[in-house]
Coordinates of C-alpha atoms in Angstrom, one line a residue:
X1 CA -44.0 47.2 107.6
X2 CA -47.6 46.0 108.1
X3 CA -48.8 44.3 111.2
X4 CA -49.4 40.6 110.4
X5 CA -52.2 38.8 112.2
X6 CA -52.4 35.0 111.7
X7 CA -56.2 35.1 112.1
X8 CA -56.9 37.6 109.3
X9 CA -58.4 36.0 106.2
X10 CA -57.6 38.7 103.7
X11 CA -54.6 40.7 102.7
X12 CA -54.7 44.5 102.7
X13 CA -54.5 46.2 99.3
X14 CA -50.8 47.0 99.8
X15 CA -50.1 43.5 100.9
X16 CA -51.9 42.0 98.0
X17 CA -50.3 44.4 95.6
X18 CA -46.8 43.6 96.9
X19 CA -47.4 39.8 96.7
X20 CA -49.2 39.7 93.4
X21 CA -46.7 42.2 91.9
X22 CA -43.8 40.0 92.9
X23 CA -45.4 36.9 91.3
X24 CA -46.5 38.7 88.1
X25 CA -43.2 40.5 87.6
X26 CA -41.2 37.4 88.1
X27 CA -43.4 35.3 85.8
X28 CA -43.4 38.0 83.0
X29 CA -39.7 38.6 83.2
X30 CA -38.8 35.0 83.1
X31 CA -41.1 34.3 80.2
X32 CA -39.7 37.2 78.2
X33 CA -36.1 36.5 78.9
X34 CA -36.6 32.8 78.1
X35 CA -38.2 33.7 74.8
X36 CA -35.3 36.0 73.9
X37 CA -32.7 33.4 74.6
X38 CA -34.6 30.7 72.7
X39 CA -35.1 33.0 69.7
X40 CA -31.5 34.2 69.5
X41 CA -29.5 31.2 70.7
X42 CA -31.9 28.2 70.9
X43 CA -31.1 28.1 74.6
X44 CA -33.8 28.2 77.3
X45 CA -33.3 30.5 80.3
X46 CA -33.0 27.5 82.7
X47 CA -30.2 26.0 80.5
X48 CA -28.4 29.4 80.4
X49 CA -28.6 29.6 84.2
X50 CA -27.1 26.2 84.6
X51 CA -24.3 27.0 82.2
X52 CA -23.7 30.3 83.9
X53 CA -23.5 28.7 87.4
X54 CA -21.0 26.2 86.1
X55 CA -18.9 28.9 84.4
X56 CA -18.7 30.8 87.7
X57 CA -17.9 27.7 89.8
X58 CA -14.4 26.7 90.9
X59 CA -13.1 24.3 88.2
X60 CA -16.3 25.0 86.2
X61 CA -18.0 22.2 88.1
X62 CA -20.6 21.8 90.8
X63 CA -22.1 18.9 92.7
X64 CA -25.6 18.2 91.3
X65 CA -27.2 19.0 94.7
X66 CA -25.4 22.4 94.8
X67 CA -26.4 23.1 91.2
X68 CA -30.1 22.4 92.0
X69 CA -30.0 25.0 94.8
X70 CA -28.2 27.5 92.6
X71 CA -30.7 27.4 89.8
X72 CA -33.7 26.9 92.1
X73 CA -34.8 23.6 90.6
X74 CA -35.6 20.3 92.3
X75 CA -32.9 17.7 92.2
X76 CA -34.9 15.7 89.7
X77 CA -35.5 18.8 87.6
X78 CA -31.8 19.6 87.5
X79 CA -31.0 16.0 86.6
X80 CA -33.3 16.1 83.6
X81 CA -31.8 19.5 82.5
X82 CA -28.3 18.3 82.9
X83 CA -29.2 15.1 80.9
X84 CA -30.3 17.4 78.0
X85 CA -27.2 19.7 78.3
X86 CA -25.0 16.6 78.3
X87 CA -26.6 15.3 75.1
X88 CA -26.0 18.7 73.5
X89 CA -22.4 18.6 74.5
X90 CA -22.5 21.6 76.9
X91 CA -22.0 19.6 80.1
X92 CA -20.2 16.4 81.2
X93 CA -20.8 14.4 84.4
X94 CA -18.0 13.3 86.6
X95 CA -18.5 10.8 89.4
X96 CA -17.6 12.1 92.8
X97 CA -14.4 10.3 93.8
X98 CA -15.2 10.2 97.5
X99 CA -18.9 9.3 97.2
X100 CA -19.8 6.8 94.5
X101 CA -23.5 8.0 94.6
X102 CA -22.7 11.6 93.8
X103 CA -21.9 13.4 90.5
X104 CA -20.5 16.7 89.4
X105 CA -21.9 18.6 86.5
X106 CA -18.9 20.0 84.5
X107 CA -19.0 22.8 81.9
X108 CA -17.5 21.7 78.6
X109 CA -15.7 24.1 76.3
X110 CA -18.7 24.1 74.0
X111 CA -20.9 25.0 77.0
X112 CA -18.6 27.8 77.9
X113 CA -18.8 29.2 74.3
X114 CA -22.6 28.9 74.3
X115 CA -23.0 30.8 77.6
X116 CA -20.6 33.5 76.4
X117 CA -22.6 33.9 73.1
X118 CA -25.9 34.1 75.1
X119 CA -24.7 36.5 77.8
X120 CA -25.0 39.7 75.7
X121 CA -28.6 38.9 74.8
X122 CA -29.5 37.9 78.4
X123 CA -27.9 41.0 80.0
X124 CA -29.5 43.3 77.5
X125 CA -32.9 41.8 78.3
X126 CA -32.3 42.1 82.0
X127 CA -31.3 45.7 81.7
X128 CA -34.1 46.6 79.3
X129 CA -36.9 44.7 81.1
X130 CA -35.9 45.3 84.7
X131 CA -32.8 47.3 85.7
X132 CA -33.4 50.3 83.4
X133 CA -36.9 50.8 84.9
X134 CA -35.6 51.2 88.4
X135 CA -33.4 53.8 90.1
X136 CA -30.3 52.9 92.0
X137 CA -32.2 53.6 95.2
X138 CA -35.0 51.2 94.0
X139 CA -32.5 48.5 93.4
X140 CA -30.9 49.0 96.9
X141 CA -34.3 48.9 98.5
X142 CA -35.2 45.6 96.6
X143 CA -31.9 44.0 97.8
X144 CA -32.7 45.0 101.4
X145 CA -36.2 43.7 101.1
X146 CA -35.1 40.4 99.6
X147 CA -32.6 40.0 102.5
X148 CA -35.3 40.5 105.0
X149 CA -37.4 37.8 103.4
X150 CA -34.7 35.3 102.6
X151 CA -31.3 36.1 104.1
X152 CA -28.6 35.6 101.4
X153 CA -31.1 36.0 98.5
X154 CA -29.4 39.0 97.1
X155 CA -25.8 37.9 97.7
X156 CA -23.5 36.1 95.3
X157 CA -24.3 32.6 94.0
X158 CA -21.3 31.3 96.0
X159 CA -22.7 32.8 99.2
X160 CA -26.1 31.3 98.4
X161 CA -24.5 27.8 98.0
X162 CA -22.5 28.2 101.2
X163 CA -25.6 29.1 103.2
X164 CA -27.4 26.1 101.9
X165 CA -24.4 23.9 102.8
X166 CA -24.5 25.3 106.3
X167 CA -28.1 24.2 106.4
X168 CA -27.0 20.6 105.9
X169 CA -26.7 19.9 102.2
X170 CA -23.0 19.9 101.2
X171 CA -21.7 20.5 97.7
X172 CA -18.5 18.5 98.1
X173 CA -18.1 14.7 98.0
X174 CA -17.9 14.4 101.8
X175 CA -21.5 14.9 102.6
X176 CA -22.9 11.5 101.8
X177 CA -25.9 12.9 99.9
X178 CA -26.4 10.9 96.7
X179 CA -27.4 12.7 93.5
X180 CA -27.8 11.7 89.9

């Protein structure tokens, strides 16, 4: 690990390479994976992520606030995306019975079929563009590094949502946080 000094005005070559590399790799991979899903399934990557999170959630539903944390979108961004997925018949909304301001996004059967169809394309892209280029040791090292930077980042989506809930933003209907 490099020594970090708050007063330094430039990054070292290694620091800059690590930081820029992270940003460039993420941007490139997301762009390429998105293009593959759109071409093969008319489904943007963000939409696939939402459908996948709902497929994996208990009862195939998540509170909108929890969904926004899971797919790393702002609450307004996830609302717009769920609006589109609802128009396409892939998601329904259910009002939270204990909190009239909150909603759940619920995966429909059509949404489940779409995510299943797209999964093969997506996983093939993830393997070809990322996983196959790294050794098992590289992948373990990345997971360790992500955990140092953001604890819970390399864990399951359920663990990620639970850590966010512990931070004060619950996924259930008891939390009093309105969402659209």
